[in-house]
Amino acid sequence: MRSEQFDKLLPGIGVLGLILLWYIGYWTRIVDPVLLPSPDAAFIALWKGMSGGRLLHDFFQTVIRTFAAIAVASVVAIPLGIVLGANEKLYRSVEFVVDFFRSTPASALFPLFLVIFGVGDATKIYVASFGAALVILFNVAYGVMNARKTRILAARVMGASRWQVMKDVILMESLPQTFVGLRNGVSLALVIVVVAEMFIGSVDGLGHRVFEAQQLFNMPDMYAAIFAAGALGYGLNIMFLLIEKSFVHWSGK
Amino acid sequence: MTMNAIAPVIGPYRTAFGPDGNPPAHITARGLCKEFQGEVIYDNFNLDIPRGKFVSIFGPNGCGKSTLINMISGLVPVGKGDILFGGKTLADTRIGYVFQNYREALFPWMSAFENIHYALKLRNVADAEARERVKALVARLGVKLDLSRYPYELSGGQQQLVSIMRALIVEPEVLFLDEPFSALDYEMTLFMRDQLQRIFEETGTTTVLVSHDLEEAVYLADYVLLLSRRPGRIADFPMVPLPRPRNDETLSRPDFVDLKRHCLEIFQREVRRP
Ligand SMILES: Nc1ncnc2c1ncn2[C@@H]1O[C@H](COP(=O)(O)OP(=O)(O)OP(=O)(O)O)[C@@H](O)[C@H]1O
Ligand SMILES: [Mg+2]
């Protein structure tokens, strides 16, 4: 019993260890104090920023862009992935293109999107959607293609039509893989949005905040923005995991 | 020689061994041909499966037992040939099919109840009536099972029982089972055999069971279809003239033991055939 309680505290050890190392680095001045402020300075900046300060505004801008990107990506990629997955020949014919652009760092495409869509929000959202969409597309198509043969046969032998097999079996079968795609897609979208926010023409967002704080040598603010971005990424992942668990309770069983 | 007037018989075949009962046929397969990638599995194969009887199919590994019931139930297209159910086509016939791999045959996103209910939904049975019918089936089979659970929350035997109920709920004219118990442990297998026997006695549905266990095949069957190696022929098709319900004592009856030995001899002859 006592050891179980102790086990729950284990993840805290890493956190405490990191903070301790940070203090040691700060006190011993191994690292230039201009680059490494004290942990309390960083956490005060985080606290102030997130309780109604500018950081909170930037945080929400990044959240909104990331969600917008994932929404656009889902609307395009999920139906397309289903169609491609259901027609294996069609998928094979576009597989190389999908894989190629899936492997291309989306950040490399940002200047191109800037030229096409201008410097507004749309560019950031679309370039993140582009990256996320390919990840989602790939996963949905594979989920559909790898639907268990036996389940499809089971439905067919019970008299299901092609459409019923598609809707009741193949779609459900592809859900776990679709959620894997969404989870990876949202992580990628966040990365791309934050990078895009560092580019010219940005006025807000966590990327902008980190970049601006660095330019102004406001290190506590910069660390605060980095932690906010980390918390956002971690939170999004947990959120999608929870959604996944309640939607596809059978996954992995 | 055939008692079936609907389709012509091509080539020689026999339906019964021993006390020649020549029961009326339910399923007639004529001139079946099937190959996989140039490998001939069936070449002009003919078969009659009697109505309202329990037929076990037994034969060498990879001889085409699954392929046979899959062709009959429409899961695998026939190369050539005709299959009729009392003169009707498959499209006009309600069938039930139980897969070996229950884990991959049930729908894990549906509870056990919904899995069974889904078979009726596909047949456009109104929801209220469908629910009543599931409850009635559960009561009739005397199944003690929490149907609100998801398949992955049930034991292997319970999952296979749900699969069998899903197949039975539409009151199929023919029930096919492909090695339904081979993924279960021995105790569960014995239990499920008797469940299946009870279900058969209760419903009198024409039942076709593929089994890799000769004792099980004989124990459950009215007729044992012994297949040859590829290309598939009927090696023998003996009747099992043992009274039902069968139980542990059946297994030690001399006539059971003799028949089992006979089947084993045929089987070994087929396996050793060059
Ligand atoms: N989809 C397929 N594609 C290619 N070959 C196949 C296919 N299905 C079956 N076969 C081959 O056809 C032969 C008969 O297969 P089948 O599964 O009907 O045999 P079986 O008697 O049920 O075997 P087992 O005892 O292993 O269950 C085997 O040699 C098998 O390899
Ligand atoms: Mg088989």
Coordinates of C-alpha atoms and ligand atoms in Angstrom, one line a residue:
Chain A
M1 CA 0.0 0.0 0.0
R2 CA 2.7 2.5 1.1
S3 CA 4.8 1.5 -1.9
E4 CA 1.9 2.1 -4.2
Q5 CA 1.5 5.6 -2.9
F6 CA 5.1 6.1 -3.3
D7 CA 4.9 4.9 -6.9
K8 CA 2.4 7.6 -7.7
L9 CA 4.9 10.2 -6.6
L10 CA 7.7 8.9 -8.8
P11 CA 7.0 11.3 -11.8
G12 CA 7.4 14.2 -9.4
I13 CA 11.0 13.2 -8.7
G14 CA 12.1 14.1 -12.3
V15 CA 10.4 17.5 -12.0
L16 CA 12.0 18.2 -8.6
G17 CA 15.4 17.0 -9.9
L18 CA 15.1 19.3 -12.9
I19 CA 14.3 22.3 -10.8
L20 CA 17.1 21.5 -8.4
L21 CA 19.6 21.3 -11.3
W22 CA 18.3 24.6 -12.5
Y23 CA 18.8 26.2 -9.1
I24 CA 22.3 24.7 -8.9
G25 CA 23.1 26.0 -12.4
Y26 CA 21.7 29.4 -11.4
W27 CA 23.5 29.7 -8.1
T28 CA 26.8 28.4 -9.2
R29 CA 26.6 30.7 -12.3
I30 CA 27.8 27.9 -14.5
V31 CA 25.4 29.3 -17.1
D32 CA 25.3 33.0 -17.8
P33 CA 22.5 34.4 -15.5
V34 CA 21.3 36.5 -18.5
L35 CA 20.5 33.3 -20.3
L36 CA 19.3 31.3 -17.3
P37 CA 17.1 33.3 -14.8
S38 CA 16.2 31.7 -11.5
P39 CA 13.4 29.3 -11.6
D40 CA 11.2 31.5 -9.4
A41 CA 11.6 34.4 -11.8
A42 CA 10.5 32.2 -14.7
F43 CA 7.5 30.8 -12.7
I44 CA 6.5 34.2 -11.6
A45 CA 6.5 35.3 -15.2
L46 CA 4.5 32.3 -16.1
W47 CA 2.0 32.9 -13.3
K48 CA 1.6 36.6 -14.1
G49 CA 1.4 36.0 -17.9
M50 CA -1.2 33.2 -17.6
S51 CA -3.4 35.0 -15.1
G52 CA -4.7 37.6 -17.4
G53 CA -1.4 38.8 -18.8
R54 CA -0.3 38.9 -22.5
L55 CA 0.9 35.3 -22.3
L56 CA -2.7 34.1 -21.8
H57 CA -3.8 35.9 -24.9
D58 CA -0.9 34.4 -26.9
F59 CA -1.7 31.0 -25.5
F60 CA -5.3 31.2 -26.7
Q61 CA -4.3 32.5 -30.1
T62 CA -2.1 29.4 -30.5
V63 CA -4.9 27.1 -29.2
I64 CA -7.4 28.6 -31.6
R65 CA -5.0 28.3 -34.6
T66 CA -4.1 24.7 -33.7
F67 CA -7.8 23.7 -33.4
A68 CA -8.7 25.5 -36.6
A69 CA -5.9 23.7 -38.3
I70 CA -6.9 20.3 -37.0
A71 CA -10.6 21.0 -37.9
V72 CA -9.7 22.0 -41.5
A73 CA -7.4 19.0 -41.7
S74 CA -10.0 16.6 -40.4
V75 CA -12.8 17.8 -42.7
V76 CA -10.6 17.3 -45.7
A77 CA -8.5 14.2 -44.7
I78 CA -11.0 11.9 -43.0
P79 CA -13.5 11.6 -45.9
L80 CA -10.6 11.5 -48.4
G81 CA -8.8 8.8 -46.3
I82 CA -11.9 6.7 -46.2
V83 CA -12.4 6.9 -50.0
L84 CA -8.7 6.1 -50.6
G85 CA -8.7 3.3 -48.0
A86 CA -11.8 1.7 -49.5
N87 CA -10.2 1.8 -53.0
E88 CA -6.8 0.2 -52.5
K89 CA -5.8 0.7 -56.2
L90 CA -6.5 4.4 -55.8
Y91 CA -4.5 4.6 -52.6
R92 CA -1.6 2.8 -54.2
S93 CA -1.6 5.3 -57.0
V94 CA -1.3 8.3 -54.6
E95 CA 0.7 6.6 -51.9
F96 CA 4.0 7.9 -53.1
V97 CA 2.8 11.5 -53.2
V98 CA 1.3 11.3 -49.8
D99 CA 4.4 9.7 -48.3
F100 CA 6.6 12.2 -50.0
F101 CA 4.8 15.3 -48.6
R102 CA 4.2 13.5 -45.3
S103 CA 8.0 13.3 -45.0
T104 CA 8.6 16.9 -46.2
P105 CA 8.9 19.2 -43.1
A106 CA 5.8 21.4 -43.4
S107 CA 7.9 24.3 -42.1
A108 CA 9.8 24.2 -45.4
L109 CA 6.5 24.9 -47.2
F110 CA 5.7 28.0 -45.1
P111 CA 7.3 30.6 -47.4
L112 CA 5.3 29.1 -50.3
F113 CA 2.1 29.4 -48.3
L114 CA 3.1 33.0 -47.3
V115 CA 3.3 33.9 -51.0
I116 CA -0.1 32.3 -51.7
F117 CA -2.2 33.3 -48.7
G118 CA -0.3 36.4 -47.4
V119 CA 0.9 37.1 -43.9
G120 CA -2.4 36.7 -42.0
D121 CA -3.8 33.9 -39.8
A122 CA -5.0 31.9 -42.8
T123 CA -1.4 31.0 -43.8
K124 CA -0.5 29.7 -40.4
I125 CA -3.7 27.6 -40.2
Y126 CA -3.4 26.3 -43.7
V127 CA 0.2 25.2 -43.5
A128 CA -0.5 23.4 -40.2
S129 CA -3.6 21.8 -41.7
F130 CA -1.5 20.7 -44.7
G131 CA 0.9 18.8 -42.4
A132 CA -1.8 17.4 -40.1
A133 CA -4.0 16.4 -43.0
L134 CA -1.4 14.1 -44.6
V135 CA -0.8 12.4 -41.2
I136 CA -4.6 12.0 -40.7
L137 CA -5.1 10.8 -44.3
F138 CA -2.5 8.2 -44.0
N139 CA -3.8 6.8 -40.8
V140 CA -7.5 6.8 -41.8
A141 CA -6.7 5.1 -45.1
Y142 CA -4.6 2.4 -43.3
G143 CA -7.3 2.0 -40.7
V144 CA -9.9 1.4 -43.5
M145 CA -7.6 -0.9 -45.5
N146 CA -6.7 -3.0 -42.4
A147 CA -10.2 -3.5 -41.3
R148 CA -10.4 -7.1 -40.1
K149 CA -11.4 -9.4 -42.9
T150 CA -13.4 -11.6 -40.6
R151 CA -15.6 -8.8 -39.4
I152 CA -16.4 -7.7 -42.9
L153 CA -17.3 -11.3 -43.8
A154 CA -19.3 -11.7 -40.6
A155 CA -21.4 -8.7 -41.6
R156 CA -21.7 -9.8 -45.2
V157 CA -22.9 -13.3 -44.3
M158 CA -25.6 -11.7 -42.1
G159 CA -26.9 -10.0 -45.2
A160 CA -25.3 -6.5 -44.9
S161 CA -25.1 -4.5 -48.1
R162 CA -21.8 -2.9 -49.2
W163 CA -22.9 0.4 -47.8
Q164 CA -23.9 -1.2 -44.4
V165 CA -20.5 -3.0 -44.3
M166 CA -18.8 0.3 -45.0
K167 CA -20.7 2.3 -42.4
D168 CA -21.2 -0.2 -39.6
V169 CA -18.0 -2.2 -39.9
I170 CA -15.2 -0.7 -41.8
L171 CA -15.7 2.8 -40.4
M172 CA -15.8 1.6 -36.9
E173 CA -12.8 -0.6 -37.5
S174 CA -10.8 2.4 -38.8
L175 CA -11.7 4.6 -35.7
P176 CA -8.7 3.5 -33.5
Q177 CA -6.3 4.3 -36.3
T178 CA -8.1 7.5 -37.1
F179 CA -7.6 8.6 -33.5
V180 CA -3.9 7.8 -33.7
G181 CA -3.8 10.1 -36.8
L182 CA -5.7 12.8 -35.0
R183 CA -3.3 12.7 -32.0
N184 CA -0.2 12.8 -34.2
G185 CA -1.9 15.4 -36.4
V186 CA -2.6 17.8 -33.5
S187 CA 1.0 17.5 -32.2
L188 CA 2.3 18.3 -35.6
A189 CA -0.2 21.2 -36.1
L190 CA 1.0 22.7 -32.8
V191 CA 4.6 22.5 -33.9
I192 CA 3.9 24.1 -37.2
V193 CA 1.7 26.8 -35.7
V194 CA 4.3 27.8 -33.2
V195 CA 7.0 27.9 -35.8
A196 CA 4.8 30.0 -38.1
E197 CA 4.1 32.4 -35.3
M198 CA 7.8 33.2 -35.2
F199 CA 7.8 34.5 -38.8
I200 CA 7.5 38.1 -39.9
G201 CA 4.0 39.5 -39.8
S202 CA 3.0 37.7 -36.6
V203 CA 1.6 39.8 -33.8
D204 CA 0.6 37.1 -31.3
G205 CA 0.7 33.5 -30.4
L206 CA 3.2 31.5 -28.3
G207 CA 5.8 31.3 -31.1
H208 CA 5.6 35.1 -31.3
R209 CA 5.9 35.4 -27.5
V210 CA 9.0 33.2 -27.3
F211 CA 10.6 35.0 -30.2
E212 CA 9.9 38.5 -29.0
A213 CA 11.0 37.7 -25.4
Q214 CA 14.3 36.4 -26.8
Q215 CA 14.8 39.5 -29.0
L216 CA 14.2 41.7 -25.9
F217 CA 16.4 39.5 -23.7
N218 CA 13.5 39.0 -21.4
M219 CA 14.5 35.5 -20.3
P220 CA 11.9 34.9 -17.6
D221 CA 9.2 35.7 -20.2
M222 CA 10.8 33.4 -22.7
Y223 CA 11.0 30.5 -20.3
A224 CA 7.4 31.2 -19.3
A225 CA 6.3 31.0 -22.9
I226 CA 8.2 27.8 -23.5
F227 CA 6.6 26.2 -20.5
A228 CA 3.2 27.4 -21.6
A229 CA 3.8 25.8 -25.0
G230 CA 5.0 22.6 -23.4
A231 CA 1.9 22.5 -21.2
L232 CA -0.3 23.1 -24.2
G233 CA 1.3 20.2 -26.2
Y234 CA 1.0 17.9 -23.2
G235 CA -2.5 19.0 -22.5
L236 CA -3.6 18.5 -26.1
N237 CA -2.2 15.0 -26.1
I238 CA -3.9 14.1 -22.9
M239 CA -7.2 15.5 -24.2
F240 CA -7.1 13.5 -27.4
L241 CA -6.1 10.4 -25.4
L242 CA -9.2 10.9 -23.2
I243 CA -11.5 11.5 -26.2
E244 CA -10.0 8.4 -27.8
K245 CA -10.5 6.3 -24.7
S246 CA -14.2 7.2 -24.5
F247 CA -14.9 6.9 -28.2
V248 CA -12.9 3.8 -29.0
H249 CA -13.1 1.9 -25.7
W250 CA -12.3 -1.4 -27.6
S251 CA -9.0 -0.1 -29.0
G252 CA -6.1 -2.6 -28.3
K253 CA -8.5 -5.2 -26.7
Chain B
M1 CA -29.1 -42.8 -56.6
T2 CA -29.9 -39.2 -55.7
M3 CA -33.1 -38.2 -53.9
N4 CA -32.8 -34.7 -55.2
A5 CA -34.8 -33.8 -58.3
I6 CA -33.8 -30.2 -58.5
A7 CA -30.3 -30.3 -59.9
P8 CA -28.7 -33.1 -62.0
V9 CA -26.0 -35.2 -60.5
I10 CA -22.7 -35.0 -62.2
G11 CA -20.3 -37.8 -61.4
P12 CA -20.5 -40.5 -58.8
Y13 CA -21.0 -39.7 -55.2
R14 CA -22.6 -41.1 -52.1
T15 CA -24.4 -39.5 -49.2
A16 CA -24.5 -42.2 -46.6
F17 CA -22.5 -44.9 -45.2
G18 CA -23.8 -48.0 -43.3
P19 CA -27.5 -48.2 -42.7
D20 CA -28.4 -46.4 -45.8
G21 CA -31.0 -43.9 -44.8
N22 CA -30.7 -41.6 -47.8
P23 CA -32.2 -38.7 -46.0
P24 CA -33.8 -35.9 -48.0
A25 CA -31.2 -33.3 -49.1
H26 CA -31.3 -29.7 -48.0
I27 CA -28.2 -28.4 -49.6
T28 CA -27.2 -29.7 -53.0
A29 CA -23.8 -28.8 -54.6
R30 CA -23.2 -29.9 -58.1
G31 CA -20.1 -29.7 -60.2
L32 CA -18.2 -27.4 -57.9
C33 CA -14.8 -26.3 -59.1
K34 CA -12.4 -24.1 -57.2
E35 CA -8.7 -23.3 -57.5
F36 CA -6.4 -20.9 -55.7
Q37 CA -3.5 -19.6 -57.8
G38 CA -3.6 -22.7 -60.0
E39 CA -3.9 -25.1 -57.1
V40 CA -7.0 -27.2 -57.7
I41 CA -9.0 -27.5 -54.4
Y42 CA -12.2 -28.9 -55.9
D43 CA -12.7 -30.4 -59.4
N44 CA -16.3 -31.3 -60.2
F45 CA -17.4 -31.9 -56.6
N46 CA -20.9 -33.0 -55.7
L47 CA -22.4 -33.1 -52.3
D48 CA -25.8 -33.5 -50.6
I49 CA -26.3 -32.2 -47.1
P50 CA -29.4 -33.7 -45.5
R51 CA -32.2 -31.4 -44.1
G52 CA -32.5 -31.0 -40.4
K53 CA -29.4 -33.0 -39.6
F54 CA -26.1 -32.3 -38.1
V55 CA -23.2 -32.9 -40.5
S56 CA -19.6 -32.8 -39.3
I57 CA -16.8 -32.3 -41.9
F58 CA -13.5 -33.9 -41.2
G59 CA -10.4 -34.2 -43.4
P60 CA -6.7 -33.6 -43.8
N61 CA -5.1 -30.2 -43.1
G62 CA -5.6 -27.8 -45.9
C63 CA -7.9 -30.2 -47.9
G64 CA -10.5 -27.5 -48.4
K65 CA -13.0 -27.9 -45.5
S66 CA -13.2 -24.2 -44.9
T67 CA -13.3 -23.5 -48.6
L68 CA -16.2 -25.8 -49.0
I69 CA -18.4 -24.2 -46.3
N70 CA -17.3 -20.8 -47.4
M71 CA -18.4 -21.5 -51.0
I72 CA -21.7 -22.8 -49.8
S73 CA -22.3 -19.8 -47.5
G74 CA -21.1 -17.3 -50.2
L75 CA -18.0 -16.1 -48.4
V76 CA -15.8 -17.3 -51.2
P77 CA -16.9 -17.3 -54.8
V78 CA -17.2 -20.7 -56.5
G79 CA -15.1 -21.2 -59.6
K80 CA -17.8 -23.2 -61.3
G81 CA -20.9 -25.1 -60.2
D82 CA -24.3 -24.7 -58.5
I83 CA -25.3 -24.7 -54.9
L84 CA -29.0 -24.7 -53.9
F85 CA -30.8 -24.7 -50.6
G86 CA -33.9 -26.8 -51.1
G87 CA -34.1 -25.5 -54.6
K88 CA -33.5 -21.9 -53.5
T89 CA -30.5 -19.8 -54.1
L90 CA -28.3 -18.4 -51.3
A91 CA -29.9 -14.9 -51.7
D92 CA -33.2 -16.4 -50.7
T93 CA -31.9 -18.4 -47.8
R94 CA -31.2 -17.3 -44.3
I95 CA -27.9 -18.7 -43.1
G96 CA -25.9 -18.4 -39.9
Y97 CA -22.1 -18.6 -39.8
V98 CA -19.9 -19.0 -36.8
F99 CA -16.2 -18.2 -37.3
Q100 CA -13.3 -19.9 -35.6
N101 CA -11.8 -16.6 -34.5
Y102 CA -14.6 -15.1 -32.3
R103 CA -12.3 -12.3 -31.3
E104 CA -12.2 -11.0 -34.9
A105 CA -15.8 -12.0 -35.7
L106 CA -17.7 -10.1 -33.0
F107 CA -18.0 -6.3 -33.2
P108 CA -16.1 -4.9 -30.2
W109 CA -17.8 -1.6 -30.4
M110 CA -21.1 -3.2 -29.7
S111 CA -22.2 -4.9 -26.5
A112 CA -23.0 -8.6 -26.7
F113 CA -26.7 -7.7 -26.8
E114 CA -26.1 -5.2 -29.7
N115 CA -24.0 -7.8 -31.6
I116 CA -26.9 -10.2 -31.6
H117 CA -29.5 -7.5 -32.2
Y118 CA -27.5 -6.2 -35.2
A119 CA -28.2 -9.4 -37.2
L120 CA -31.9 -8.6 -36.9
K121 CA -31.4 -5.0 -37.7
L122 CA -29.8 -6.1 -41.0
R123 CA -32.9 -8.0 -41.7
N124 CA -35.0 -4.9 -41.1
V125 CA -36.7 -6.3 -38.0
A126 CA -38.3 -3.4 -36.0
D127 CA -36.3 -2.5 -32.9
A128 CA -38.9 -3.4 -30.3
E129 CA -39.5 -6.8 -31.9
A130 CA -35.8 -7.5 -32.3
R131 CA -35.2 -6.8 -28.6
E132 CA -38.0 -9.2 -27.7
R133 CA -36.5 -11.9 -29.9
V134 CA -33.1 -11.6 -28.4
K135 CA -34.6 -11.9 -24.9
A136 CA -36.6 -14.9 -26.1
L137 CA -33.5 -16.6 -27.5
V138 CA -31.6 -16.0 -24.3
A139 CA -34.4 -17.5 -22.3
R140 CA -34.8 -20.5 -24.6
L141 CA -31.1 -21.4 -24.6
G142 CA -30.9 -20.8 -20.9
V143 CA -27.8 -18.7 -21.3
K144 CA -26.5 -17.2 -18.1
L145 CA -24.5 -14.3 -19.5
D146 CA -24.5 -10.5 -18.9
L147 CA -25.3 -9.3 -22.4
S148 CA -24.7 -5.7 -21.6
R149 CA -20.9 -6.4 -21.6
Y150 CA -18.6 -5.8 -24.5
P151 CA -17.1 -8.9 -26.2
Y152 CA -13.6 -8.2 -24.8
E153 CA -15.0 -8.3 -21.3
L154 CA -16.2 -11.9 -21.8
S155 CA -14.4 -15.2 -21.7
G156 CA -13.6 -17.0 -25.0
G157 CA -16.4 -19.5 -24.5
Q158 CA -18.9 -16.7 -23.7
Q159 CA -17.8 -14.8 -26.8
Q160 CA -18.3 -17.8 -29.0
L161 CA -21.7 -18.4 -27.4
V162 CA -22.6 -14.8 -28.4
S163 CA -21.4 -15.5 -31.9
I164 CA -23.6 -18.6 -32.0
M165 CA -26.5 -16.6 -30.7
R166 CA -25.9 -13.9 -33.3
A167 CA -26.0 -16.6 -36.0
L168 CA -29.2 -18.2 -34.5
I169 CA -31.2 -15.1 -33.9
V170 CA -32.3 -14.8 -37.5
E171 CA -33.6 -18.4 -37.3
P172 CA -31.3 -19.6 -40.0
E173 CA -32.3 -22.4 -42.3
V174 CA -28.7 -23.6 -42.2
L175 CA -26.0 -23.0 -39.5
F176 CA -22.4 -23.2 -40.5
L177 CA -19.6 -23.5 -37.9
D178 CA -15.9 -23.5 -38.9
E179 CA -13.8 -25.0 -36.1
P180 CA -15.8 -22.9 -33.6
F181 CA -14.2 -24.4 -30.4
S182 CA -10.6 -24.8 -31.5
A183 CA -9.5 -21.5 -29.8
L184 CA -11.0 -22.6 -26.5
D185 CA -9.4 -24.5 -23.6
Y186 CA -10.4 -28.1 -23.2
E187 CA -12.9 -27.6 -20.4
M188 CA -14.7 -24.9 -22.3
T189 CA -14.7 -27.0 -25.5
L190 CA -16.5 -29.8 -23.7
F191 CA -19.0 -27.4 -22.3
M192 CA -19.6 -25.7 -25.6
R193 CA -20.0 -29.0 -27.4
D194 CA -22.9 -29.8 -25.2
Q195 CA -24.4 -26.3 -25.6
L196 CA -24.2 -26.8 -29.4
Q197 CA -25.8 -30.2 -29.1
R198 CA -28.6 -28.8 -27.0
I199 CA -29.1 -25.9 -29.5
F200 CA -29.3 -28.4 -32.3
E201 CA -31.8 -30.6 -30.5
E202 CA -33.8 -27.5 -29.6
T203 CA -33.9 -25.9 -33.0
G204 CA -33.5 -28.8 -35.5
T205 CA -31.6 -26.5 -37.8
T206 CA -29.5 -28.1 -40.6
T207 CA -26.0 -27.7 -39.1
V208 CA -22.7 -28.1 -40.8
L209 CA -19.7 -28.2 -38.5
V210 CA -16.0 -28.2 -39.6
S211 CA -14.0 -29.9 -36.9
H212 CA -10.3 -30.9 -36.6
D213 CA -11.2 -33.2 -33.7
L214 CA -12.5 -36.5 -34.8
E215 CA -14.1 -37.4 -31.5
E216 CA -16.0 -34.1 -31.5
A217 CA -17.0 -34.6 -35.1
V218 CA -18.5 -38.0 -34.5
Y219 CA -20.0 -37.1 -31.1
L220 CA -22.1 -34.2 -32.4
A221 CA -23.0 -35.5 -35.9
D222 CA -25.8 -37.4 -37.6
Y223 CA -23.4 -37.8 -40.5
V224 CA -19.7 -37.4 -40.8
L225 CA -18.4 -36.1 -44.1
L226 CA -14.9 -37.3 -44.6
L227 CA -13.0 -35.4 -47.3
S228 CA -10.0 -36.6 -49.2
R229 CA -6.8 -34.7 -49.9
R230 CA -6.9 -32.1 -52.6
P231 CA -8.6 -32.1 -55.0
G232 CA -11.4 -32.7 -52.7
R233 CA -13.6 -35.8 -53.0
I234 CA -16.0 -37.5 -50.5
A235 CA -13.9 -40.2 -49.0
D236 CA -16.8 -41.4 -47.0
F237 CA -20.0 -40.1 -45.5
P238 CA -21.1 -42.4 -42.7
M239 CA -24.2 -42.1 -40.6
V240 CA -23.8 -41.9 -36.8
P241 CA -26.7 -44.0 -35.6
L242 CA -26.3 -43.0 -31.9
P243 CA -29.3 -41.8 -29.8
R244 CA -29.4 -38.2 -28.5
P245 CA -28.8 -36.6 -26.2
R246 CA -25.3 -37.8 -26.3
N247 CA -23.1 -37.6 -23.2
D248 CA -19.9 -38.9 -21.6
E249 CA -21.2 -42.5 -21.8
T250 CA -21.6 -42.1 -25.6
L251 CA -17.9 -41.8 -25.9
S252 CA -17.3 -45.3 -24.5
R253 CA -20.1 -47.1 -26.4
P254 CA -18.7 -49.8 -28.7
D255 CA -20.6 -48.5 -31.7
F256 CA -19.2 -45.0 -31.1
V257 CA -15.7 -46.4 -30.8
D258 CA -16.1 -48.5 -33.9
L259 CA -17.4 -45.7 -36.0
K260 CA -14.6 -43.4 -34.8
R261 CA -12.0 -46.0 -35.6
H262 CA -13.6 -46.5 -39.1
C263 CA -13.4 -42.7 -39.7
L264 CA -9.8 -42.6 -38.5
E265 CA -8.9 -45.4 -40.9
I266 CA -10.4 -43.6 -43.8
F267 CA -8.7 -40.4 -42.7
Q268 CA -5.3 -42.1 -42.5
R269 CA -5.8 -43.8 -45.8
E270 CA -6.4 -40.4 -47.3
V271 CA -3.4 -38.7 -45.6
R272 CA -1.1 -41.5 -46.7
R273 CA -2.4 -41.6 -50.3
P274 CA 0.5 -40.6 -52.5
Ligands
LIG1 N1 -7.6 -17.0 -50.0 C1 -6.8 -18.0 -50.4 N2 -5.8 -17.8 -51.3 C2 -4.9 -18.7 -51.6 N3 -5.0 -20.0 -51.2 C3 -5.9 -20.3 -50.3 C4 -6.9 -19.3 -49.9 N4 -7.7 -19.9 -49.0 C5 -7.3 -21.2 -48.9 N5 -6.3 -21.4 -49.7 C6 -5.6 -22.7 -49.9 O1 -6.6 -23.7 -50.2 C7 -6.4 -24.9 -49.5 C8 -7.6 -25.2 -48.7 O2 -7.8 -24.3 -47.7 P1 -8.9 -24.4 -46.6 O3 -8.7 -23.3 -45.7 O4 -10.2 -24.6 -47.2 O5 -8.5 -25.8 -45.9 P2 -9.0 -26.4 -44.6 O6 -9.3 -27.9 -44.9 O7 -10.0 -25.6 -44.0 O8 -7.6 -26.4 -43.7 P3 -7.4 -26.3 -42.2 O9 -7.4 -27.7 -41.7 O10 -6.1 -25.7 -42.1 O11 -8.5 -25.4 -41.6 C9 -5.2 -24.7 -48.7 O12 -4.1 -25.3 -49.3 C10 -5.0 -23.2 -48.6 O13 -3.6 -22.9 -48.5
MG2 MG -10.2 -24.4 -42.2

